[in-house]
CSV table of C-alpha atoms and ligand atoms in Angstrom, one decimal:
chain,number,residue,atom,x,y,z
A,210,MET,CA,15.1,19.7,-3.6
A,211,SER,CA,17.9,17.4,-5.0
A,212,LEU,CA,19.3,18.0,-8.4
A,213,GLN,CA,20.1,15.5,-11.1
A,214,LYS,CA,23.6,14.2,-11.4
A,215,THR,CA,26.0,13.0,-14.0
A,216,ILE,CA,29.7,12.1,-13.9
A,217,GLU,CA,32.4,14.7,-14.1
A,218,ARG,CA,34.6,13.2,-16.8
A,219,THR,CA,34.8,10.2,-19.2
A,220,ILE,CA,36.3,7.0,-17.7
A,221,SER,CA,36.8,3.5,-18.9
A,222,TYR,CA,36.9,0.0,-17.5
A,223,LYS,CA,38.0,-3.2,-19.2
A,224,GLY,CA,37.0,-6.7,-18.2
A,225,VAL,CA,35.7,-10.1,-19.2
A,226,ALA,CA,31.9,-10.6,-19.7
A,227,LEU,CA,30.3,-13.3,-17.5
A,228,HIS,CA,28.2,-15.2,-20.1
A,229,LEU,CA,29.9,-14.6,-23.5
A,230,GLY,CA,33.4,-14.6,-22.0
A,231,GLU,CA,34.7,-11.9,-24.3
A,232,GLU,CA,36.8,-8.9,-23.1
A,233,VAL,CA,34.8,-5.7,-23.2
A,234,THR,CA,35.7,-2.1,-22.6
A,235,LEU,CA,33.0,-0.1,-20.9
A,236,THR,CA,33.2,3.7,-21.0
A,237,LEU,CA,31.1,6.1,-18.9
A,238,VAL,CA,30.5,9.5,-20.6
A,239,PRO,CA,28.8,12.5,-18.9
A,240,ALA,CA,25.3,13.2,-20.3
A,241,SER,CA,23.0,16.2,-20.1
A,242,ALA,CA,20.2,16.6,-17.5
A,243,GLY,CA,17.1,14.8,-18.6
A,244,GLU,CA,18.9,12.3,-20.9
A,245,GLY,CA,18.7,9.4,-18.4
A,246,ILE,CA,20.9,6.3,-18.6
A,247,VAL,CA,21.6,5.3,-22.2
A,248,PHE,CA,23.7,2.3,-23.5
A,249,MET,CA,25.7,2.6,-26.7
A,250,ARG,CA,27.3,-0.2,-28.8
A,251,GLU,CA,30.3,1.5,-30.2
A,252,ASP,CA,31.5,-1.7,-31.9
A,253,ILE,CA,28.5,-1.6,-34.3
A,254,ALA,CA,28.1,0.7,-37.3
A,255,HIS,CA,26.4,4.0,-36.5
A,256,SER,CA,26.8,3.2,-32.7
A,257,PRO,CA,23.2,2.4,-31.9
A,258,ARG,CA,21.9,3.5,-28.5
A,259,ILE,CA,19.4,1.7,-26.2
A,260,SER,CA,17.9,3.6,-23.3
A,261,ALA,CA,17.8,1.8,-20.0
A,262,ARG,CA,14.1,1.4,-19.8
A,263,VAL,CA,11.9,-1.5,-19.1
A,264,ASN,CA,10.3,-1.6,-22.5
A,265,LYS,CA,13.8,-2.4,-23.9
A,266,VAL,CA,14.2,-5.6,-21.9
A,267,PHE,CA,14.4,-8.5,-24.2
A,268,SER,CA,15.6,-11.3,-21.9
A,269,ASN,CA,15.7,-12.0,-18.2
A,270,MET,CA,17.6,-15.3,-18.4
A,271,ARG,CA,20.5,-15.2,-16.0
A,272,GLY,CA,20.5,-11.4,-15.9
A,273,THR,CA,18.7,-8.5,-17.4
A,274,SER,CA,19.5,-7.7,-21.1
A,275,LEU,CA,18.3,-4.9,-23.3
A,276,GLY,CA,17.6,-5.0,-27.0
A,277,GLU,CA,16.3,-2.8,-29.8
A,278,GLY,CA,16.1,-4.4,-33.2
A,279,GLU,CA,19.1,-6.6,-33.6
A,280,VAL,CA,21.1,-4.7,-31.1
A,281,ARG,CA,21.7,-6.1,-27.7
A,282,VAL,CA,23.4,-5.1,-24.4
A,283,ARG,CA,23.5,-8.0,-22.0
A,284,THR,CA,23.8,-8.2,-18.2
A,285,VAL,CA,23.1,-4.5,-17.4
A,286,GLU,CA,21.9,-5.0,-13.8
A,287,HIS,CA,25.1,-4.4,-11.9
A,288,ILE,CA,26.2,-1.3,-13.6
A,289,LEU,CA,22.6,0.0,-13.3
A,290,ALA,CA,22.6,-0.8,-9.6
A,291,ALA,CA,25.9,1.2,-9.2
A,292,LEU,CA,24.3,4.1,-11.0
A,293,ALA,CA,21.2,3.9,-8.9
A,294,GLY,CA,23.1,3.5,-5.7
A,295,LEU,CA,25.3,6.5,-6.4
A,296,GLU,CA,22.3,8.5,-7.6
A,297,ILE,CA,23.6,9.1,-11.1
A,298,ASP,CA,20.6,10.2,-13.3
A,299,ASN,CA,22.3,10.8,-16.6
A,300,VAL,CA,25.2,9.0,-18.2
A,301,LEU,CA,26.1,7.4,-21.6
A,302,VAL,CA,27.4,3.8,-21.1
A,303,LYS,CA,29.5,2.9,-24.1
A,304,VAL,CA,30.5,-0.8,-24.7
A,305,ASP,CA,32.5,-2.3,-27.5
A,306,GLY,CA,30.8,-5.7,-27.1
A,307,GLU,CA,27.5,-7.3,-26.4
A,308,GLU,CA,27.8,-7.7,-22.7
A,309,ILE,CA,28.8,-5.5,-19.7
A,310,PRO,CA,32.0,-6.8,-18.0
A,311,ALA,CA,31.4,-9.0,-15.0
A,312,ALA,CA,34.1,-7.3,-12.9
A,313,ASP,CA,34.3,-9.2,-9.6
A,314,GLY,CA,30.6,-10.2,-9.8
A,315,SER,CA,29.6,-7.2,-7.6
A,316,ALA,CA,28.8,-3.6,-8.2
A,317,LEU,CA,31.8,-2.3,-6.3
A,318,PRO,CA,34.3,-1.9,-9.3
A,319,PHE,CA,31.6,0.2,-11.0
A,320,VAL,CA,31.1,2.3,-7.8
A,321,ASP,CA,34.9,2.9,-7.7
A,322,LEU,CA,34.8,3.8,-11.4
A,323,ILE,CA,32.0,6.4,-10.9
A,324,GLN,CA,33.8,7.8,-7.8
A,325,LYS,CA,37.0,8.1,-9.8
A,326,ALA,CA,35.2,10.0,-12.6
A,327,GLY,CA,33.6,12.3,-10.1
A,328,VAL,CA,30.0,13.3,-9.7
A,329,VAL,CA,28.4,16.7,-10.6
A,330,GLU,CA,25.0,18.2,-10.0
A,331,GLN,CA,23.0,19.4,-12.9
A,332,GLY,CA,20.5,22.2,-13.5
A,333,LEU,CA,17.3,20.1,-13.3
A,334,PRO,CA,15.6,18.7,-10.2
A,335,ARG,CA,15.6,14.9,-9.7
A,336,GLN,CA,12.3,13.3,-10.5
A,337,PHE,CA,11.2,10.3,-8.3
A,338,PHE,CA,8.9,7.4,-9.0
A,339,LYS,CA,6.4,7.5,-6.1
A,340,ILE,CA,3.3,5.4,-5.4
A,341,ASP,CA,0.2,6.4,-3.5
A,342,GLU,CA,-1.1,3.0,-2.6
A,343,PRO,CA,0.3,-0.5,-2.1
A,344,LEU,CA,0.8,-2.7,-5.1
A,345,TRP,CA,2.0,-6.3,-5.4
A,346,ILE,CA,2.5,-9.3,-7.7
A,347,GLU,CA,2.7,-12.9,-6.8
A,348,GLU,CA,3.4,-16.1,-8.7
A,349,GLU,CA,3.9,-19.5,-7.2
A,350,ASP,CA,6.1,-18.9,-4.2
A,351,LYS,CA,7.4,-15.5,-5.4
A,352,ARG,CA,6.2,-12.2,-4.0
A,353,LEU,CA,7.0,-8.5,-4.7
A,354,ILE,CA,5.1,-6.0,-2.6
A,355,VAL,CA,5.5,-2.2,-3.0
A,356,LEU,CA,4.4,0.1,-0.2
A,357,PRO,CA,4.4,3.9,-0.2
A,358,TYR,CA,7.6,5.1,1.6
A,359,PRO,CA,9.4,8.5,1.5
A,360,GLY,CA,12.8,7.0,0.6
A,361,LEU,CA,14.0,3.6,-0.6
A,362,LYS,CA,13.7,0.6,1.7
A,363,ILE,CA,14.2,-3.0,0.5
A,364,THR,CA,13.3,-6.1,2.5
A,365,TYR,CA,14.4,-9.4,0.9
A,366,THR,CA,14.0,-13.1,1.6
A,367,VAL,CA,15.6,-15.9,-0.4
A,368,ASP,CA,15.2,-19.6,0.3
A,369,PHE,CA,17.3,-22.3,-1.3
A,370,PRO,CA,16.4,-25.3,0.9
A,371,ASP,CA,18.6,-27.8,-1.2
A,372,SER,CA,21.8,-25.8,-0.9
A,373,SER,CA,24.0,-24.8,2.0
A,374,ILE,CA,22.7,-21.2,2.0
A,375,LYS,CA,19.1,-22.2,3.0
A,376,SER,CA,17.0,-19.1,3.9
A,377,GLN,CA,18.5,-15.6,4.1
A,378,PHE,CA,17.0,-12.3,5.0
A,379,ALA,CA,18.1,-8.7,4.6
A,380,GLU,CA,16.6,-5.3,5.1
A,381,PHE,CA,18.1,-1.9,4.2
A,382,THR,CA,17.0,1.6,4.3
A,383,VAL,CA,19.0,2.5,1.2
A,384,ASP,CA,21.1,5.6,0.9
A,385,GLU,CA,24.4,6.2,-0.9
A,386,LYS,CA,26.5,5.1,2.1
A,387,VAL,CA,24.4,2.0,2.8
A,388,PHE,CA,24.6,1.0,-0.8
A,389,ILE,CA,28.4,1.4,-1.0
A,390,GLN,CA,29.1,-0.4,2.3
A,391,GLU,CA,26.4,-3.0,2.6
A,392,ILE,CA,25.0,-3.8,-0.9
A,393,ALA,CA,27.5,-3.0,-3.7
A,394,PRO,CA,30.3,-5.4,-2.5
A,395,SER,CA,28.0,-8.5,-2.7
A,396,ARG,CA,28.8,-10.8,-5.6
A,397,THR,CA,26.8,-12.9,-8.0
A,398,PHE,CA,26.3,-16.4,-6.8
A,399,GLY,CA,25.6,-19.7,-8.5
A,400,PHE,CA,25.2,-23.4,-7.7
A,401,MET,CA,27.8,-25.9,-8.6
A,402,GLU,CA,25.1,-28.3,-9.9
A,403,GLU,CA,24.1,-25.6,-12.4
A,404,VAL,CA,27.5,-24.8,-13.7
A,405,GLU,CA,27.7,-27.6,-16.2
A,406,LYS,CA,24.2,-27.0,-17.4
A,407,LEU,CA,24.8,-23.3,-18.0
A,408,ARG,CA,28.1,-24.0,-19.8
A,409,ARG,CA,26.3,-26.4,-22.2
A,410,LYS,CA,23.8,-23.6,-23.0
A,411,GLY,CA,26.8,-21.4,-23.9
A,412,LEU,CA,26.4,-19.2,-20.8
A,413,ILE,CA,28.9,-18.3,-18.1
A,414,LYS,CA,31.9,-18.7,-20.4
A,415,GLY,CA,33.6,-15.9,-18.5
A,416,GLY,CA,32.5,-17.2,-15.1
A,417,SER,CA,35.1,-18.1,-12.5
A,418,LEU,CA,35.7,-18.0,-8.8
A,419,GLU,CA,37.1,-14.5,-9.5
A,420,ASN,CA,33.7,-13.1,-10.4
A,421,ALA,CA,31.1,-15.3,-8.7
A,422,VAL,CA,30.4,-17.1,-5.4
A,423,VAL,CA,30.0,-20.7,-6.2
A,424,ILE,CA,27.9,-22.8,-3.7
A,425,ASP,CA,27.5,-26.5,-3.4
A,426,LYS,CA,25.8,-28.8,-0.9
A,427,ASN,CA,28.6,-28.5,1.6
A,428,GLY,CA,29.3,-24.7,1.4
A,429,ILE,CA,31.2,-22.1,-0.5
A,430,LEU,CA,33.9,-23.1,-3.1
A,431,ASN,CA,35.6,-19.7,-3.0
A,432,LYS,CA,38.7,-19.9,-0.8
A,433,GLU,CA,38.4,-16.4,0.6
A,434,GLY,CA,34.8,-17.2,1.7
A,435,LEU,CA,32.0,-14.7,1.8
A,436,ARG,CA,32.1,-10.9,2.1
A,437,PHE,CA,29.0,-11.0,4.3
A,438,SER,CA,27.4,-14.0,6.0
A,439,ASN,CA,24.3,-13.3,4.0
A,440,GLU,CA,26.1,-12.1,0.8
A,441,PRO,CA,23.7,-14.0,-1.6
A,442,VAL,CA,20.5,-12.2,-0.4
A,443,ARG,CA,22.4,-8.9,-0.4
A,444,HIS,CA,23.3,-9.6,-4.0
A,445,LYS,CA,19.6,-10.1,-4.8
A,446,VAL,CA,18.9,-6.6,-3.3
A,447,LEU,CA,21.6,-5.3,-5.6
A,448,ASP,CA,20.0,-7.0,-8.7
A,449,LEU,CA,16.6,-5.6,-7.7
A,450,MET,CA,18.0,-2.1,-7.4
A,451,GLY,CA,19.6,-2.4,-10.9
A,452,ASP,CA,16.3,-3.7,-12.4
A,453,LEU,CA,14.3,-1.0,-10.7
A,454,TYR,CA,16.4,1.7,-12.3
A,455,LEU,CA,14.7,0.6,-15.6
A,456,LEU,CA,11.8,2.8,-14.4
A,457,GLY,CA,14.0,5.7,-15.7
A,458,LYS,CA,14.0,7.4,-12.3
A,459,PRO,CA,14.7,6.5,-8.7
A,460,ILE,CA,11.8,4.8,-7.0
A,461,GLN,CA,10.7,5.9,-3.5
A,462,ALA,CA,9.0,3.0,-1.9
A,463,HIS,CA,9.4,0.1,0.5
A,464,ILE,CA,9.8,-3.0,-1.5
A,465,ILE,CA,9.3,-6.4,0.1
A,466,ALA,CA,10.7,-9.2,-2.1
A,467,VAL,CA,10.4,-13.0,-1.5
A,468,LYS,CA,12.3,-15.3,-3.8
A,469,SER,CA,12.2,-12.9,-6.7
A,470,GLY,CA,14.5,-12.8,-9.8
A,471,HIS,CA,15.1,-10.7,-12.9
A,472,LEU,CA,12.1,-12.0,-14.8
A,473,PHE,CA,9.8,-11.3,-11.8
A,474,ASN,CA,11.4,-7.9,-11.1
A,475,VAL,CA,10.7,-6.8,-14.6
A,476,LYS,CA,7.1,-7.9,-14.3
A,477,LEU,CA,6.7,-5.6,-11.3
A,478,ILE,CA,8.4,-2.7,-13.1
A,479,LYS,CA,6.1,-3.1,-16.1
A,480,LYS,CA,3.1,-3.1,-13.7
A,481,LEU,CA,4.4,0.1,-11.9
A,482,GLU,CA,4.8,1.9,-15.3
A,483,GLU,CA,1.3,0.8,-16.4
A,484,LEU,CA,-0.1,2.2,-13.1
A,485,LYS,CA,1.7,5.5,-13.7
A,486,ASN,CA,0.4,5.8,-17.2
A,487,ARG,CA,-3.1,5.2,-16.0
A,488,LYS,CA,-2.8,7.5,-13.0
A,489,ARG,CA,-1.7,10.4,-15.3
A,490,ILE,CA,-5.2,11.0,-16.5
A,491,VAL,CA,-6.4,12.8,-13.5
A,492,LEU,CA,-9.5,14.6,-14.9
A,493,ASN,CA,-11.6,13.7,-17.9
A,494,ILE,CA,-13.9,16.1,-19.7
A,495,ASP,CA,-16.9,15.4,-17.3
A,496,ASP,CA,-14.7,16.3,-14.3
A,497,ILE,CA,-13.5,19.5,-16.1
A,498,GLU,CA,-17.0,20.6,-16.9
A,499,ARG,CA,-17.9,20.2,-13.2
A,500,VAL,CA,-15.2,22.8,-12.3
A,501,LEU,CA,-15.1,25.2,-15.3
A,502,PRO,CA,-18.2,27.1,-16.5
A,503,HIS,CA,-16.9,27.1,-20.1
A,504,ARG,CA,-18.7,25.1,-22.8
A,505,TYR,CA,-18.4,24.4,-26.5
A,506,PRO,CA,-17.1,26.2,-28.5
A,507,PHE,CA,-15.2,28.0,-25.8
A,508,LEU,CA,-14.0,25.1,-23.6
A,509,LEU,CA,-10.3,24.7,-24.5
A,510,VAL,CA,-9.2,21.9,-22.2
A,511,ASP,CA,-9.9,18.2,-23.1
A,512,ARG,CA,-8.1,16.5,-20.2
A,513,ILE,CA,-6.0,17.2,-17.1
A,514,LEU,CA,-3.0,14.9,-17.3
A,515,GLU,CA,-1.3,15.7,-14.0
A,516,GLN,CA,-2.2,17.7,-10.9
A,517,GLY,CA,0.3,18.1,-8.1
A,518,GLU,CA,1.1,20.6,-5.4
A,519,ARG,CA,1.0,24.0,-7.1
A,520,GLU,CA,1.2,22.5,-10.5
A,521,ILE,CA,-1.3,21.3,-13.2
A,522,VAL,CA,-0.9,20.0,-16.7
A,523,GLY,CA,-3.7,20.1,-19.3
A,524,LEU,CA,-4.2,18.9,-22.8
A,525,LYS,CA,-6.1,20.2,-25.8
A,526,ASN,CA,-6.2,18.3,-29.0
A,527,ILE,CA,-6.4,20.8,-31.9
A,528,THR,CA,-8.6,19.4,-34.7
A,529,VAL,CA,-9.3,20.9,-38.1
A,530,ASN,CA,-12.9,21.2,-36.9
A,531,GLU,CA,-12.2,23.9,-34.4
A,532,PRO,CA,-14.9,26.6,-35.3
A,533,TYR,CA,-12.4,29.5,-35.5
A,534,PHE,CA,-10.4,27.9,-38.3
A,535,VAL,CA,-13.2,28.8,-40.7
A,536,GLY,CA,-12.1,32.4,-40.5
A,537,HIS,CA,-8.5,32.2,-39.0
A,538,PHE,CA,-7.4,31.9,-41.8
A,539,PRO,CA,-9.3,30.4,-44.8
A,540,GLY,CA,-6.9,27.9,-46.4
A,541,HIS,CA,-4.3,28.4,-43.7
A,542,PRO,CA,-5.6,27.3,-40.3
A,543,VAL,CA,-3.7,28.7,-37.3
A,544,VAL,CA,-4.9,28.8,-33.7
A,545,PRO,CA,-5.3,32.4,-32.7
A,546,ALA,CA,-2.7,33.4,-30.1
A,547,ALA,CA,-5.5,34.9,-27.9
A,548,LEU,CA,-7.1,31.4,-27.8
A,549,ILE,CA,-3.8,29.8,-26.7
A,550,ILE,CA,-3.9,32.4,-23.8
A,551,GLU,CA,-7.4,31.3,-23.1
A,552,ALA,CA,-6.5,27.6,-23.1
A,553,MET,CA,-3.7,28.3,-20.6
A,554,ALA,CA,-6.0,30.3,-18.5
A,555,GLN,CA,-8.6,27.5,-18.5
A,556,VAL,CA,-6.0,24.9,-17.3
A,557,ALA,CA,-5.0,27.4,-14.5
A,558,GLY,CA,-8.7,27.8,-13.8
A,559,VAL,CA,-9.2,24.1,-13.2
A,560,TYR,CA,-6.5,24.3,-10.5
A,561,LEU,CA,-7.7,27.5,-8.9
A,562,LEU,CA,-11.4,26.6,-8.9
A,563,SER,CA,-10.8,23.0,-7.6
A,564,ALA,CA,-9.5,24.3,-4.3
A,565,SER,CA,-12.3,23.8,-1.8
A,566,LYS,CA,-12.3,27.5,-0.7
A,567,ASN,CA,-12.9,28.5,-4.3
A,568,ARG,CA,-15.6,26.0,-5.3
A,569,GLY,CA,-18.4,27.6,-7.3
A,570,LYS,CA,-16.4,30.8,-7.9
A,571,LEU,CA,-15.5,32.3,-11.3
A,572,ALA,CA,-12.0,33.3,-12.3
A,573,TYR,CA,-11.6,36.6,-14.2
A,574,PHE,CA,-8.5,37.8,-15.9
A,575,ALA,CA,-6.9,40.6,-13.9
A,576,GLY,CA,-3.7,40.8,-15.8
A,577,ILE,CA,-1.5,39.1,-18.4
A,578,ASP,CA,2.2,39.5,-18.3
A,579,LYS,CA,5.3,38.3,-20.3
A,580,ALA,CA,3.2,36.7,-23.0
A,581,ARG,CA,5.3,35.2,-25.8
A,582,PHE,CA,4.3,33.2,-28.8
A,583,ARG,CA,7.1,31.2,-30.3
A,584,LYS,CA,5.5,28.9,-32.9
A,585,PRO,CA,2.2,28.6,-34.7
A,586,VAL,CA,-0.2,25.9,-33.5
A,587,VAL,CA,-2.0,24.1,-36.3
A,588,PRO,CA,-4.6,21.3,-36.8
A,589,GLY,CA,-3.3,17.9,-35.5
A,590,ASP,CA,-1.2,19.5,-32.8
A,591,GLN,CA,-1.6,18.4,-29.2
A,592,LEU,CA,-1.2,21.4,-27.0
A,593,ILE,CA,0.1,20.6,-23.6
A,594,THR,CA,-0.1,23.4,-21.0
A,595,ARG,CA,1.9,23.3,-17.8
A,596,VAL,CA,0.8,25.8,-15.1
A,597,LYS,CA,2.8,26.6,-12.0
A,598,VAL,CA,0.9,28.3,-9.3
A,599,LEU,CA,2.9,31.2,-8.0
A,600,ASN,CA,0.4,32.6,-5.5
A,601,LEU,CA,-3.1,31.6,-4.4
A,602,ARG,CA,-5.3,33.7,-2.1
A,603,SER,CA,-9.1,33.6,-1.5
A,604,SER,CA,-9.7,36.4,-4.0
A,605,THR,CA,-6.6,36.3,-6.3
A,606,GLY,CA,-4.3,33.9,-8.0
A,607,LYS,CA,-1.1,34.3,-9.9
A,608,VAL,CA,0.3,31.6,-12.2
A,609,GLN,CA,3.0,31.0,-14.8
A,610,ALA,CA,2.0,28.9,-17.9
A,611,THR,CA,3.9,27.3,-20.6
A,612,SER,CA,2.3,25.6,-23.6
A,613,SER,CA,4.2,23.1,-25.8
A,614,VAL,CA,3.6,20.9,-28.8
A,615,ASP,CA,5.8,17.8,-29.3
A,616,GLY,CA,8.0,19.0,-26.4
A,617,LYS,CA,8.7,22.4,-28.0
A,618,ILE,CA,7.5,25.5,-26.3
A,619,VAL,CA,4.9,27.4,-28.4
A,620,ALA,CA,3.8,30.0,-25.9
A,621,GLU,CA,4.3,31.2,-22.4
A,622,ALA,CA,2.7,33.9,-20.1
A,623,GLU,CA,2.0,34.9,-16.5
A,624,PHE,CA,-1.6,35.5,-15.4
A,625,LEU,CA,-3.2,37.3,-12.6
A,626,PHE,CA,-6.8,36.2,-11.8
A,627,SER,CA,-9.4,37.6,-9.5
A,628,LEU,CA,-11.7,35.0,-8.0
A,629,VAL,CA,-15.2,36.2,-7.6
A,630,LYS,CA,-18.5,34.7,-6.4
A,631,ARG,CA,-21.0,34.0,-9.1
B,47,ZN,ZN1,23.4,-10.0,-10.2
């Protein structure tokens, strides 16, 4: 199991922003486990924050920019790629301007910065974004294909037939070392014909041969040449990694990209999130009634949200119409603690009785341990119960359950069940 990581200490970097041309100081600050990557505009009153998530993307023109209300943070993809590549899960990225500094057009200066700050492991396990089946999007000549894969692999093809780079191909099985050596150093590139057009639009004010590879019909304008013969396609891999980090967790998949860009990358990420949200409803009430013998008014699970290896999460919506509220207590409805225990046991029951060897059995309580009730549960609450299976045999099962409302734990307990034939 790998643990989440943040940086060891606060560190800053000053540089010119590519599009707006202003000098910006970027400061990386350690963040707690579970906080994720969050940007903060420290030059604006109340220092508003924007989390690095795909639902905050407001523009994909020449880079990926995040926005919330009037607040913007532009061109986030290279710092996000560096954070993804170095497996940093939690960090606060402060900026005193609207755009992230361009640095040298690659992610390498950000890699150096993170390494200088140091990297520390945190108390929570890393969560990965995984898929069970292939998924793809296509539009004109663009393709993004996502295949299940136990790590991260990126295959990329670009084609610029009218320029000197023509077609380029790259494929990487990405880990930290591969990212640092093969992907991070590759710089942003642009075409000479576009430079004037972009300048007229008020873009690339900070652009120069110091922070971008400029290509024309005859070749590369930068005197020092390219860092890799296929540097442009490698940079597209870098951009894709930065954009993918907007999933909020590292993806484990093989991604095949053909002629993609930020706008198309973001479309894929939205589709991936959508799929995840749909996938989360694993069992509806009909499915639950097929496994559990309980019925109204004693069925206390509405839906199973997630079911994994030795883990299950169930939901119960508490309405004012629950029959027990009539007497518990008149004028002051509170869910009886014993029924929270029962709701926990039923979620566990779905897991235990779904196992093929236990089909058709009943689960009886054999013991309850370490039960604690921390907050009252009332009408309108959504009770989420997470059960971890500690032990499962053919005639007994031991589980640990935690119920929460709005992310706050309301009750917890350990249960021992005996599984008996009907
Ligand atoms: Zn880029």
